[in-house]
């Protein structure tokens, strides 16, 4: 089969979150199973350094029409990497900017045009280069591909047999724009209805993707159920329930070539379940990086690496922050995002410089150092479609404390002292006290070195590589193609 991925992020080229990790790994795994895989990405400013020498154009000038003008885009051939063909959509006036989506967590005002153009460009490029059996599109930024395919391009014979599958990595990000977007992107007005693109008088990219795709997936089984409820559906629960027969959850895998403490190049030392000595060195290295060298061996170090968004649960953490630092703990935090949370963390560190240290920003190497050097990894998310950091933490012997939601619930098994089973700690209610009680539980187990090492090793023995999820995706592609036929 030939599968075309279209997405707005992919490691190593452009990343703001877990989507990039998935699009960086899944195509390669699908290719390993014997399929042809092509990935399309926008040619952002930060992608340019990856192009060696002069860009090589697979197509020089493709016309993308808008209501009152045309834009002319190129398709840059990124070559093959690990058996996967990369193409970049070159439209400097829309993509040659410092950020992917907007300055400091905000949005560029022309994002509808940017990602509308991206979707149409992928279809036009596929017509020129190779039409796949399946388009696998990711999140709202690529969600107009199914909409174009089944409306504007519905009569195009080259796409008659082509199936399309949408993966929802986070239902809260939908791409909502004014109604006029319909005609700006040259859609017929009859798609701007409640059962198609319209959602509370907005043109909703993600909703269109949900309505027009042959198959839908999301990134954990639990989240696939959750988004069909009003608590997690972000007002799309109705349309998702309508498609529930076509919706399934496939848990993300992890790229252990990048996230394994026995080979991770970002670490001060390597370690394995059989020899944990290197983890001590990593811990000392982490404390040094954060200026917390005075922390004693017996003091557990809590790590956080996250986008600072409301989703991530830092409002409940802020309400127990003072209580928490009365315990014997140290906290190291890396992240950036909404100012309210950046300020909370800054202020927390300012008030407790001997125990809490924070780095505001995006730092790939430091994120690995926290995974390896911390004793405990904290993810108190309000909701979490899959979550990758808790899965990385398992491999690094860094015990996760998570809220039981979405992929966090699917991947972390509660520690049972009697049976010596489990991989971490879970709390249920979205409530500051429940979080603090669970942290206390973990701190108590930490005092028992034998139990803690068992807990670490239980986590390190888990395998979340991409082999199984890739097979599930291939089954889903085959199913989508069958339905199309
Ligand atoms: P989400 O996609 O909601 O941000 P995930 O847990 O699925 O959450 O993926 C987050 C990814 O982004 C992880 O690989 C994590 O290490 C990375 N990440 C998040 N914030 C930062 C940061 N400030 N610096 C480096 N990596 C980060």
Tab-separated table of C-alpha atoms and ligand atoms in Angstrom:
chain	number	residue	atom	x	y	z
A	1	UNK	CA	0.000	0.000	0.000
A	2	UNK	CA	1.027	3.609	-0.465
A	3	UNK	CA	0.163	5.895	2.458
A	4	UNK	CA	0.579	9.664	2.458
A	5	UNK	CA	0.944	11.346	5.851
A	6	UNK	CA	0.042	15.019	6.101
A	7	UNK	CA	0.834	16.831	9.337
A	8	UNK	CA	1.975	20.164	10.721
A	9	UNK	CA	4.754	18.699	12.908
A	10	UNK	CA	7.363	15.959	12.649
A	11	UNK	CA	10.629	15.367	14.483
A	12	UNK	CA	13.354	16.280	13.786
A	13	UNK	CA	12.052	19.104	11.562
A	14	UNK	CA	9.425	20.923	13.595
A	15	UNK	CA	7.962	20.118	16.995
A	16	UNK	CA	5.774	21.726	19.625
A	17	UNK	CA	4.320	18.559	21.190
A	18	UNK	CA	3.617	14.854	20.979
A	19	UNK	CA	2.217	15.058	17.431
A	20	UNK	CA	5.770	15.614	16.161
A	21	UNK	CA	7.031	12.504	17.964
A	22	UNK	CA	4.290	10.388	16.416
A	23	UNK	CA	4.747	11.686	12.865
A	24	UNK	CA	8.508	11.277	13.288
A	25	UNK	CA	8.225	7.588	14.161
A	26	UNK	CA	5.046	5.978	12.810
A	27	UNK	CA	5.793	6.436	9.056
A	28	UNK	CA	9.125	4.660	9.483
A	29	UNK	CA	7.470	1.740	11.292
A	30	UNK	CA	4.782	1.448	8.627
A	31	UNK	CA	7.514	1.489	5.963
A	32	UNK	CA	9.291	-1.318	7.829
A	33	UNK	CA	6.148	-3.413	7.375
A	34	UNK	CA	6.664	-3.177	3.619
A	35	UNK	CA	4.491	-0.200	2.663
A	36	UNK	CA	5.368	2.929	0.672
A	37	UNK	CA	5.143	5.958	2.927
A	38	UNK	CA	5.339	9.646	2.061
A	39	UNK	CA	5.204	12.511	4.563
A	40	UNK	CA	4.169	16.080	3.676
A	41	UNK	CA	5.031	18.992	5.987
A	42	UNK	CA	4.952	22.773	5.579
A	43	UNK	CA	8.374	24.237	4.828
A	44	UNK	CA	8.720	26.375	7.971
A	45	UNK	CA	11.786	28.539	8.547
A	46	UNK	CA	13.098	25.959	11.018
A	47	UNK	CA	12.911	23.178	8.410
A	48	UNK	CA	15.302	24.995	6.032
A	49	UNK	CA	18.509	24.080	7.908
A	50	UNK	CA	17.656	20.401	7.286
A	51	UNK	CA	17.787	20.848	3.512
A	52	UNK	CA	21.283	20.144	2.323
A	53	UNK	CA	22.460	22.680	-0.244
A	54	UNK	CA	19.989	24.203	-2.686
A	55	UNK	CA	16.410	22.922	-2.299
A	56	UNK	CA	15.569	20.258	-4.839
A	57	UNK	CA	12.096	20.864	-6.300
A	58	UNK	CA	9.823	17.935	-7.116
A	59	UNK	CA	7.367	20.536	-8.453
A	60	UNK	CA	8.219	24.156	-9.169
A	61	UNK	CA	4.909	25.920	-9.337
A	62	UNK	CA	1.519	24.597	-8.323
A	63	UNK	CA	-1.393	27.030	-8.402
A	64	UNK	CA	-3.464	27.185	-5.223
A	65	UNK	CA	-6.526	29.336	-5.852
A	66	UNK	CA	-8.183	31.554	-3.252
A	67	UNK	CA	-11.244	33.754	-3.628
A	68	UNK	CA	-9.564	36.812	-5.133
A	69	UNK	CA	-6.048	35.624	-5.968
A	70	UNK	CA	-3.797	32.635	-6.544
A	71	UNK	CA	-0.766	31.523	-4.623
A	72	UNK	CA	2.022	29.560	-6.288
A	73	UNK	CA	3.759	26.929	-4.215
A	74	UNK	CA	6.673	24.597	-4.718
A	75	UNK	CA	7.140	21.056	-3.471
A	76	UNK	CA	10.637	20.529	-2.101
A	77	UNK	CA	11.947	16.985	-2.227
A	78	UNK	CA	13.314	16.196	1.256
A	79	UNK	CA	14.612	12.831	0.087
A	80	UNK	CA	14.223	9.472	1.778
A	81	UNK	CA	14.983	8.951	5.450
A	82	UNK	CA	14.694	5.471	6.963
A	83	UNK	CA	12.651	4.355	3.982
A	84	UNK	CA	10.197	7.292	4.179
A	85	UNK	CA	9.891	9.937	1.431
A	86	UNK	CA	9.603	13.551	2.690
A	87	UNK	CA	8.109	16.486	0.775
A	88	UNK	CA	7.889	20.049	2.051
A	89	UNK	CA	5.246	22.507	0.898
A	90	UNK	CA	7.126	25.670	0.017
A	91	UNK	CA	5.145	28.879	0.349
A	92	UNK	CA	7.563	31.367	1.960
A	93	UNK	CA	4.987	34.105	2.446
A	94	UNK	CA	2.934	31.768	4.670
A	95	UNK	CA	5.461	29.397	6.238
A	96	UNK	CA	8.833	31.130	6.381
A	97	UNK	CA	8.193	32.437	9.904
A	98	UNK	CA	9.848	31.862	13.254
A	99	UNK	CA	6.962	29.887	14.792
A	100	UNK	CA	4.701	27.101	13.572
A	101	UNK	CA	1.365	28.499	14.683
A	102	UNK	CA	1.959	31.946	16.123
A	103	UNK	CA	4.056	34.012	18.496
A	104	UNK	CA	4.274	32.899	22.180
A	105	UNK	CA	1.458	30.396	22.198
A	106	UNK	CA	-0.759	32.720	20.103
A	107	UNK	CA	-2.095	32.264	16.589
A	108	UNK	CA	-1.086	33.864	13.313
A	109	UNK	CA	-4.150	35.691	11.974
A	110	UNK	CA	-3.935	33.862	8.627
A	111	UNK	CA	-3.791	30.303	9.992
A	112	UNK	CA	-6.934	29.309	8.068
A	113	UNK	CA	-5.250	30.313	4.841
A	114	UNK	CA	-1.915	28.725	5.833
A	115	UNK	CA	-3.318	25.307	6.635
A	116	UNK	CA	-6.059	25.488	4.021
A	117	UNK	CA	-3.304	25.994	1.470
A	118	UNK	CA	-1.260	23.175	2.993
A	119	UNK	CA	-4.162	20.718	2.599
A	120	UNK	CA	-4.875	21.668	-0.991
A	121	UNK	CA	-1.149	21.607	-1.798
A	122	UNK	CA	-0.875	18.013	-0.567
A	123	UNK	CA	-3.703	16.936	-2.873
A	124	UNK	CA	-2.272	18.777	-5.867
A	125	UNK	CA	1.218	17.409	-5.192
A	126	UNK	CA	-0.127	13.867	-4.855
A	127	UNK	CA	-1.819	14.223	-8.262
A	128	UNK	CA	1.506	15.176	-9.811
A	129	UNK	CA	3.772	12.790	-7.931
A	130	UNK	CA	1.734	9.772	-6.816
A	131	UNK	CA	-1.805	9.288	-5.593
A	132	UNK	CA	-1.814	7.008	-2.530
A	133	UNK	CA	-4.315	4.360	-1.478
A	134	UNK	CA	-4.739	6.176	1.831
A	135	UNK	CA	-4.219	9.722	3.081
A	136	UNK	CA	-3.445	9.654	6.800
A	137	UNK	CA	-4.046	13.180	8.073
A	138	UNK	CA	-3.316	14.513	11.543
A	139	UNK	CA	-5.161	17.065	13.661
A	140	UNK	CA	-6.991	20.176	12.486
A	141	UNK	CA	-4.095	21.515	10.427
A	142	UNK	CA	-4.459	18.650	7.932
A	143	UNK	CA	-8.180	18.031	8.448
A	144	UNK	CA	-9.326	19.854	5.306
A	145	UNK	CA	-7.787	17.131	3.136
A	146	UNK	CA	-10.832	14.860	3.589
A	147	UNK	CA	-13.122	17.868	3.134
A	148	UNK	CA	-11.510	18.896	-0.177
A	149	UNK	CA	-11.397	15.271	-1.329
A	150	UNK	CA	-15.123	14.719	-0.853
A	151	UNK	CA	-16.309	18.145	-2.054
A	152	UNK	CA	-14.162	20.267	-4.371
A	153	UNK	CA	-12.265	17.205	-5.679
A	154	UNK	CA	-15.176	14.746	-5.517
A	155	UNK	CA	-15.400	14.460	-9.287
A	156	UNK	CA	-11.671	14.043	-9.821
A	157	UNK	CA	-11.231	10.490	-11.143
A	158	UNK	CA	-7.707	10.081	-9.781
A	159	UNK	CA	-9.025	10.205	-6.218
A	160	UNK	CA	-11.986	7.897	-6.627
A	161	UNK	CA	-10.342	4.968	-4.950
A	162	UNK	CA	-8.454	6.986	-2.340
A	163	UNK	CA	-9.373	6.499	1.324
A	164	UNK	CA	-8.697	9.021	4.048
A	165	UNK	CA	-8.141	8.557	7.752
A	166	UNK	CA	-7.959	11.310	10.374
A	167	UNK	CA	-6.064	10.912	13.635
A	168	UNK	CA	-7.138	13.228	16.430
A	169	UNK	CA	-4.179	13.895	18.714
A	170	UNK	CA	-6.062	16.463	20.780
A	171	UNK	CA	-9.735	17.308	20.310
A	172	UNK	CA	-9.367	20.670	22.042
A	173	UNK	CA	-7.470	22.183	19.114
A	174	UNK	CA	-10.001	22.433	16.314
A	175	UNK	CA	-9.043	25.281	13.991
A	176	UNK	CA	-12.108	27.521	14.342
A	177	UNK	CA	-12.449	30.463	11.959
A	178	UNK	CA	-15.057	32.942	10.737
A	179	UNK	CA	-17.794	31.652	8.395
A	180	UNK	CA	-16.253	33.552	5.447
A	181	UNK	CA	-13.401	31.034	5.542
A	182	UNK	CA	-15.776	28.817	3.561
A	183	UNK	CA	-15.558	31.012	0.484
A	184	UNK	CA	-12.010	32.213	1.144
A	185	UNK	CA	-10.910	28.569	0.733
A	186	UNK	CA	-13.323	28.110	-2.196
A	187	UNK	CA	-15.665	25.620	-0.584
A	188	UNK	CA	-19.322	25.622	-1.610
A	189	UNK	CA	-21.509	27.298	1.013
A	190	UNK	CA	-23.594	24.150	1.350
A	191	UNK	CA	-20.880	22.604	3.523
A	192	UNK	CA	-21.345	25.354	6.117
A	193	UNK	CA	-24.092	23.492	7.957
A	194	UNK	CA	-24.404	22.009	11.418
A	195	UNK	CA	-23.990	18.432	10.184
A	196	UNK	CA	-20.840	19.323	8.199
A	197	UNK	CA	-18.359	22.177	8.819
A	198	UNK	CA	-20.285	24.638	10.924
A	199	UNK	CA	-19.948	24.646	14.700
A	200	UNK	CA	-21.593	27.499	16.611
A	201	UNK	CA	-21.256	29.777	13.604
A	202	UNK	CA	-17.582	29.014	13.056
A	203	UNK	CA	-15.886	27.191	10.217
A	204	UNK	CA	-14.369	24.243	12.089
A	205	UNK	CA	-11.475	22.371	10.404
A	206	UNK	CA	-11.482	19.413	12.792
A	207	UNK	CA	-15.224	18.921	12.552
A	208	UNK	CA	-14.923	18.794	8.755
A	209	UNK	CA	-12.214	16.162	9.053
A	210	UNK	CA	-14.417	14.089	11.362
A	211	UNK	CA	-17.417	14.300	9.053
A	212	UNK	CA	-15.631	13.570	5.764
A	213	UNK	CA	-12.972	10.950	6.676
A	214	UNK	CA	-13.524	7.255	5.996
A	215	UNK	CA	-11.979	6.274	9.336
A	216	UNK	CA	-11.060	8.098	12.525
A	217	UNK	CA	-8.506	7.223	15.138
A	218	UNK	CA	-7.282	8.809	18.294
A	219	UNK	CA	-4.249	8.119	20.412
A	220	UNK	CA	-5.528	5.887	23.215
A	221	UNK	CA	-8.538	3.629	23.730
A	222	UNK	CA	-9.609	5.565	26.767
A	223	UNK	CA	-9.490	8.913	24.943
A	224	UNK	CA	-11.504	7.428	22.061
A	225	UNK	CA	-14.296	6.851	24.595
A	226	UNK	CA	-13.776	10.095	26.471
A	227	UNK	CA	-14.144	12.383	23.448
A	228	UNK	CA	-17.627	11.012	22.883
A	229	UNK	CA	-18.707	12.577	26.200
A	230	UNK	CA	-19.519	16.197	26.967
A	231	UNK	CA	-16.710	16.337	29.558
A	232	UNK	CA	-13.945	15.733	26.986
A	233	UNK	CA	-15.538	16.178	23.564
A	234	UNK	CA	-14.967	19.939	23.407
A	235	UNK	CA	-18.442	20.268	21.845
A	236	UNK	CA	-17.626	17.742	19.125
A	237	UNK	CA	-18.956	14.802	21.176
A	238	UNK	CA	-22.167	14.669	19.124
A	239	UNK	CA	-20.477	14.411	15.746
A	240	UNK	CA	-17.952	11.951	17.220
A	241	UNK	CA	-20.761	9.784	18.594
A	242	UNK	CA	-22.310	9.783	15.111
A	243	UNK	CA	-19.052	8.325	13.808
A	244	UNK	CA	-18.377	5.981	16.713
A	245	UNK	CA	-18.484	2.879	14.482
A	246	UNK	CA	-15.573	4.336	12.482
A	247	UNK	CA	-13.543	5.593	15.467
A	248	UNK	CA	-10.890	3.599	17.290
A	249	UNK	CA	-8.097	4.301	19.764
A	250	UNK	CA	-4.537	3.232	18.957
A	251	UNK	CA	-2.064	3.980	21.716
A	252	UNK	CA	1.031	5.876	20.597
A	253	UNK	CA	4.317	4.046	20.635
A	254	UNK	CA	7.645	5.412	21.745
A	255	UNK	CA	10.801	5.809	19.708
A	256	UNK	CA	13.301	3.925	21.878
A	257	UNK	CA	16.149	4.937	19.584
A	258	UNK	CA	15.682	8.419	21.096
A	259	UNK	CA	14.189	7.607	24.477
A	260	UNK	CA	16.156	4.858	26.211
A	261	UNK	CA	18.610	5.526	29.067
A	262	UNK	CA	20.987	2.838	27.855
A	263	UNK	CA	21.685	4.760	24.618
A	264	UNK	CA	20.406	8.332	25.155
A	265	UNK	CA	23.095	10.761	23.977
A	266	UNK	CA	21.831	13.613	26.145
A	267	UNK	CA	22.702	11.913	29.438
A	268	UNK	CA	25.754	12.181	31.695
A	269	UNK	CA	25.729	8.384	32.084
A	270	UNK	CA	23.849	5.404	30.722
A	271	UNK	CA	21.998	2.791	32.761
A	272	UNK	CA	19.879	-0.325	32.435
A	273	UNK	CA	17.463	-2.215	34.705
A	274	UNK	CA	20.366	-4.533	35.577
A	275	UNK	CA	22.715	-1.702	36.488
A	276	UNK	CA	21.112	1.456	37.813
A	277	UNK	CA	24.370	3.145	38.896
A	278	UNK	CA	24.266	5.558	35.957
A	279	UNK	CA	20.930	6.961	37.132
A	280	UNK	CA	22.684	8.428	40.191
A	281	UNK	CA	25.089	10.259	37.905
A	282	UNK	CA	22.155	11.529	35.827
A	283	UNK	CA	20.455	12.755	38.992
A	284	UNK	CA	23.547	14.668	40.085
A	285	UNK	CA	23.875	16.092	36.571
A	286	UNK	CA	20.228	17.231	36.623
A	287	UNK	CA	20.536	18.858	40.050
A	288	UNK	CA	23.674	20.612	38.846
A	289	UNK	CA	21.890	21.866	35.703
A	290	UNK	CA	19.180	23.369	37.923
A	291	UNK	CA	21.521	24.728	40.637
A	292	UNK	CA	20.116	22.336	43.241
A	293	UNK	CA	23.405	20.620	44.153
A	294	UNK	CA	22.645	20.741	47.890
A	295	UNK	CA	19.731	18.294	47.611
A	296	UNK	CA	20.465	15.151	49.677
A	297	UNK	CA	20.395	11.629	48.243
A	298	UNK	CA	17.414	10.741	50.428
A	299	UNK	CA	15.302	13.578	49.016
A	300	UNK	CA	13.100	12.559	46.083
A	301	UNK	CA	13.353	14.734	42.992
A	302	UNK	CA	10.100	15.417	41.156
A	303	UNK	CA	10.393	16.218	37.427
A	304	UNK	CA	7.977	18.015	35.099
A	305	UNK	CA	8.372	18.542	31.326
A	306	UNK	CA	5.321	20.027	29.687
A	307	UNK	CA	3.565	22.532	27.560
A	308	UNK	CA	1.998	24.925	30.050
A	309	UNK	CA	-1.626	24.636	28.979
A	310	UNK	CA	-4.752	24.374	31.120
A	311	UNK	CA	-5.067	20.761	29.991
A	312	UNK	CA	-1.924	19.821	31.916
A	313	UNK	CA	-3.329	20.280	35.431
A	314	UNK	CA	-1.010	22.927	36.847
A	315	UNK	CA	-3.925	24.857	38.335
A	316	UNK	CA	-4.442	22.058	40.866
A	317	UNK	CA	-0.687	21.803	41.415
A	318	UNK	CA	-0.536	25.541	42.169
A	319	UNK	CA	-3.090	25.074	44.918
A	320	UNK	CA	-0.959	22.562	46.807
A	321	UNK	CA	2.434	24.043	45.861
A	322	UNK	CA	3.154	25.474	49.301
A	323	UNK	CA	2.028	22.320	51.108
A	324	UNK	CA	4.188	20.214	48.809
A	325	UNK	CA	7.432	22.054	49.548
A	326	UNK	CA	6.864	21.547	53.277
A	327	UNK	CA	7.699	17.904	52.501
A	328	UNK	CA	11.246	16.707	51.924
A	329	UNK	CA	11.225	17.054	48.113
A	330	UNK	CA	12.947	18.865	45.273
A	331	UNK	CA	11.181	19.907	42.061
A	332	UNK	CA	12.696	20.507	38.600
A	333	UNK	CA	10.453	21.940	35.902
A	334	UNK	CA	10.906	22.550	32.173
A	335	UNK	CA	8.174	24.049	30.040
A	336	UNK	CA	6.594	27.042	28.425
A	337	UNK	CA	3.197	28.244	27.372
A	338	UNK	CA	0.396	30.212	28.967
A	339	UNK	CA	1.737	33.139	31.033
A	340	UNK	CA	-0.420	32.272	34.045
A	341	UNK	CA	1.456	28.964	34.478
A	342	UNK	CA	4.866	30.362	33.555
A	343	UNK	CA	4.344	32.938	36.303
A	344	UNK	CA	3.159	30.364	38.819
A	345	UNK	CA	6.289	28.263	38.301
A	346	UNK	CA	8.631	31.267	38.303
A	347	UNK	CA	7.150	32.541	41.512
A	348	UNK	CA	7.188	29.102	43.149
A	349	UNK	CA	10.901	28.764	42.378
A	350	UNK	CA	11.560	32.323	43.535
A	351	UNK	CA	9.973	31.626	46.904
A	352	UNK	CA	11.720	28.263	47.399
A	353	UNK	CA	15.062	28.544	45.604
A	354	UNK	CA	16.551	25.720	47.682
A	355	UNK	CA	13.898	23.213	46.564
A	356	UNK	CA	12.203	24.297	43.340
A	357	UNK	CA	13.936	25.188	40.082
A	358	UNK	CA	12.286	26.109	36.817
A	359	UNK	CA	13.470	26.571	33.260
A	360	UNK	CA	11.004	28.386	31.027
A	361	UNK	CA	11.533	27.444	27.393
A	362	UNK	CA	11.862	24.528	25.031
A	363	UNK	CA	14.996	22.416	25.514
A	364	UNK	CA	15.215	18.950	24.001
A	365	UNK	CA	18.419	17.910	25.820
A	366	UNK	CA	17.190	19.116	29.192
A	367	UNK	CA	13.909	17.228	28.745
A	368	UNK	CA	15.944	14.005	28.472
A	369	UNK	CA	18.020	14.933	31.529
A	370	UNK	CA	14.845	15.397	33.580
A	371	UNK	CA	13.456	12.054	32.431
A	372	UNK	CA	16.665	10.365	33.549
A	373	UNK	CA	17.638	12.389	36.608
A	374	UNK	CA	14.318	12.736	38.436
A	375	UNK	CA	12.961	10.069	40.789
A	376	UNK	CA	9.319	10.879	40.151
A	377	UNK	CA	7.608	12.323	37.063
A	378	UNK	CA	4.454	14.337	37.631
A	379	UNK	CA	1.534	14.627	35.147
A	380	UNK	CA	-1.630	15.833	36.903
A	381	UNK	CA	-3.469	16.420	33.599
A	382	UNK	CA	-7.108	17.417	33.454
A	383	UNK	CA	-7.207	15.345	30.264
A	384	UNK	CA	-4.451	13.640	28.255
A	385	UNK	CA	-5.180	12.039	24.860
A	386	UNK	CA	-2.123	9.767	25.128
A	387	UNK	CA	0.765	11.484	26.865
A	388	UNK	CA	4.294	10.490	25.992
A	389	UNK	CA	6.323	11.657	28.947
A	390	UNK	CA	4.835	9.101	31.341
A	391	UNK	CA	5.791	6.360	28.865
A	392	UNK	CA	9.325	7.764	28.553
A	393	UNK	CA	9.459	7.922	32.372
A	394	UNK	CA	8.717	4.209	32.692
A	395	UNK	CA	11.745	3.379	30.554
A	396	UNK	CA	13.962	5.753	32.552
A	397	UNK	CA	12.957	4.257	35.924
A	398	UNK	CA	11.367	7.573	36.870
A	399	UNK	CA	8.122	6.673	38.575
A	400	UNK	CA	5.077	8.486	37.165
A	401	UNK	CA	2.382	10.090	39.284
A	402	UNK	CA	-0.548	10.714	36.953
A	403	UNK	CA	-4.194	11.566	36.935
A	404	UNK	CA	-6.243	8.607	35.673
A	405	UNK	CA	-7.389	10.042	32.353
A	406	UNK	CA	-6.904	9.185	28.663
A	407	UNK	CA	-3.591	7.584	27.828
A	408	UNK	CA	-2.273	8.171	31.349
A	409	UNK	CA	-4.904	5.761	32.620
A	410	UNK	CA	-4.205	3.276	29.812
A	411	UNK	CA	-0.435	3.155	30.382
A	412	UNK	CA	0.135	3.416	34.140
A	413	UNK	CA	-0.764	0.573	36.464
A	414	UNK	CA	-1.158	1.447	40.111
A	415	UNK	CA	1.542	0.226	42.521
A	416	UNK	CA	0.347	-2.639	44.722
A	417	UNK	CA	2.702	-3.078	47.679
A	418	UNK	CA	1.285	-6.503	48.583
A	419	UNK	CA	1.743	-8.035	45.156
A	420	UNK	CA	4.749	-5.833	44.275
A	421	UNK	CA	3.078	-5.078	40.955
A	422	UNK	CA	2.335	-1.824	39.171
A	423	UNK	CA	4.335	0.937	37.571
A	424	UNK	CA	3.254	4.207	39.190
A	425	UNK	CA	0.684	6.211	41.119
A	426	UNK	CA	-2.729	7.376	39.923
A	427	UNK	CA	-5.305	9.745	41.358
A	428	UNK	CA	-8.827	10.071	40.068
A	429	UNK	CA	-10.737	13.236	40.970
A	430	UNK	CA	-9.465	16.450	39.388
A	431	UNK	CA	-8.771	17.865	42.782
A	432	UNK	CA	-5.716	19.397	44.531
A	433	UNK	CA	-6.149	17.271	47.649
A	434	UNK	CA	-6.331	14.040	45.663
A	435	UNK	CA	-3.096	15.036	43.940
A	436	UNK	CA	-1.313	15.796	47.211
A	437	UNK	CA	-2.512	12.546	48.801
A	438	UNK	CA	-1.124	10.603	45.832
A	439	UNK	CA	2.217	12.416	45.990
A	440	UNK	CA	2.389	11.587	49.721
A	441	UNK	CA	1.726	7.961	48.871
A	442	UNK	CA	4.649	7.995	46.436
A	443	UNK	CA	6.970	9.753	48.916
A	444	UNK	CA	6.207	7.066	51.470
A	445	UNK	CA	7.081	4.245	49.083
A	446	UNK	CA	10.256	6.141	48.108
A	447	UNK	CA	11.511	5.693	51.690
A	448	UNK	CA	11.469	1.916	51.194
A	449	UNK	CA	14.433	1.460	48.861
A	450	UNK	CA	13.673	-2.160	47.970
A	451	UNK	CA	10.044	-1.428	47.099
A	452	UNK	CA	11.041	1.644	45.082
A	453	UNK	CA	13.604	-0.266	43.047
A	454	UNK	CA	11.039	-2.910	42.316
A	455	UNK	CA	8.629	-0.230	41.166
A	456	UNK	CA	11.309	1.314	38.941
A	457	UNK	CA	12.169	-2.041	37.400
A	458	UNK	CA	8.505	-2.871	36.817
A	459	UNK	CA	8.275	0.306	34.746
A	460	UNK	CA	11.555	-0.256	32.930
A	461	UNK	CA	10.373	-3.704	31.849
A	462	UNK	CA	7.371	-2.266	29.968
A	463	UNK	CA	7.587	-2.155	26.199
A	464	UNK	CA	5.754	0.557	24.282
A	465	UNK	CA	7.677	0.423	21.020
A	466	UNK	CA	5.961	1.197	17.728
A	467	UNK	CA	5.811	-2.349	16.336
A	468	UNK	CA	2.310	-3.173	17.608
A	469	UNK	CA	0.704	0.268	17.058
A	470	UNK	CA	2.120	0.302	13.500
A	471	UNK	CA	0.423	-3.043	12.789
A	472	UNK	CA	-2.839	-1.640	14.170
A	473	UNK	CA	-2.545	1.413	11.922
A	474	UNK	CA	-1.962	-0.781	8.891
A	475	UNK	CA	-5.115	-2.732	9.748
A	476	UNK	CA	-6.975	0.573	9.991
A	477	UNK	CA	-5.603	1.678	6.575
A	478	UNK	CA	-6.750	-1.612	5.063
A	479	UNK	CA	-10.170	-1.167	6.632
A	480	UNK	CA	-10.408	2.420	5.329
A	481	UNK	CA	-9.408	1.268	1.829
A	482	UNK	CA	-11.979	-1.557	1.985
A	483	UNK	CA	-14.739	0.857	2.959
A	484	UNK	CA	-13.761	3.179	0.127
A	485	UNK	CA	-13.829	0.346	-2.375
B	1	LIG	P1	1.439	17.221	24.205
B	1	LIG	O1	1.480	16.715	22.819
B	1	LIG	O2	0.074	17.502	24.726
B	1	LIG	O3	2.350	18.385	24.427
B	1	LIG	P2	2.748	14.702	24.934
B	1	LIG	O4	3.065	14.129	26.277
B	1	LIG	O5	2.017	13.828	23.989
B	1	LIG	O6	1.974	16.076	25.190
B	1	LIG	O7	4.110	15.121	24.194
B	1	LIG	C1	4.911	16.148	24.651
B	1	LIG	C2	6.270	16.042	23.970
B	1	LIG	O8	6.852	17.352	23.937
B	1	LIG	C3	7.238	15.172	24.727
B	1	LIG	O9	8.151	14.584	23.814
B	1	LIG	C4	7.951	16.185	25.634
B	1	LIG	O10	9.215	15.738	26.038
B	1	LIG	C5	8.032	17.375	24.730
B	1	LIG	N1	8.109	18.675	25.409
B	1	LIG	C6	7.082	19.381	25.946
B	1	LIG	N2	7.526	20.540	26.457
B	1	LIG	C7	8.860	20.581	26.247
B	1	LIG	C8	9.899	21.529	26.537
B	1	LIG	N3	9.643	22.663	27.162
B	1	LIG	N4	11.165	21.233	26.165
B	1	LIG	C9	11.430	20.063	25.514
B	1	LIG	N5	10.503	19.133	25.218
B	1	LIG	C10	9.234	19.388	25.568
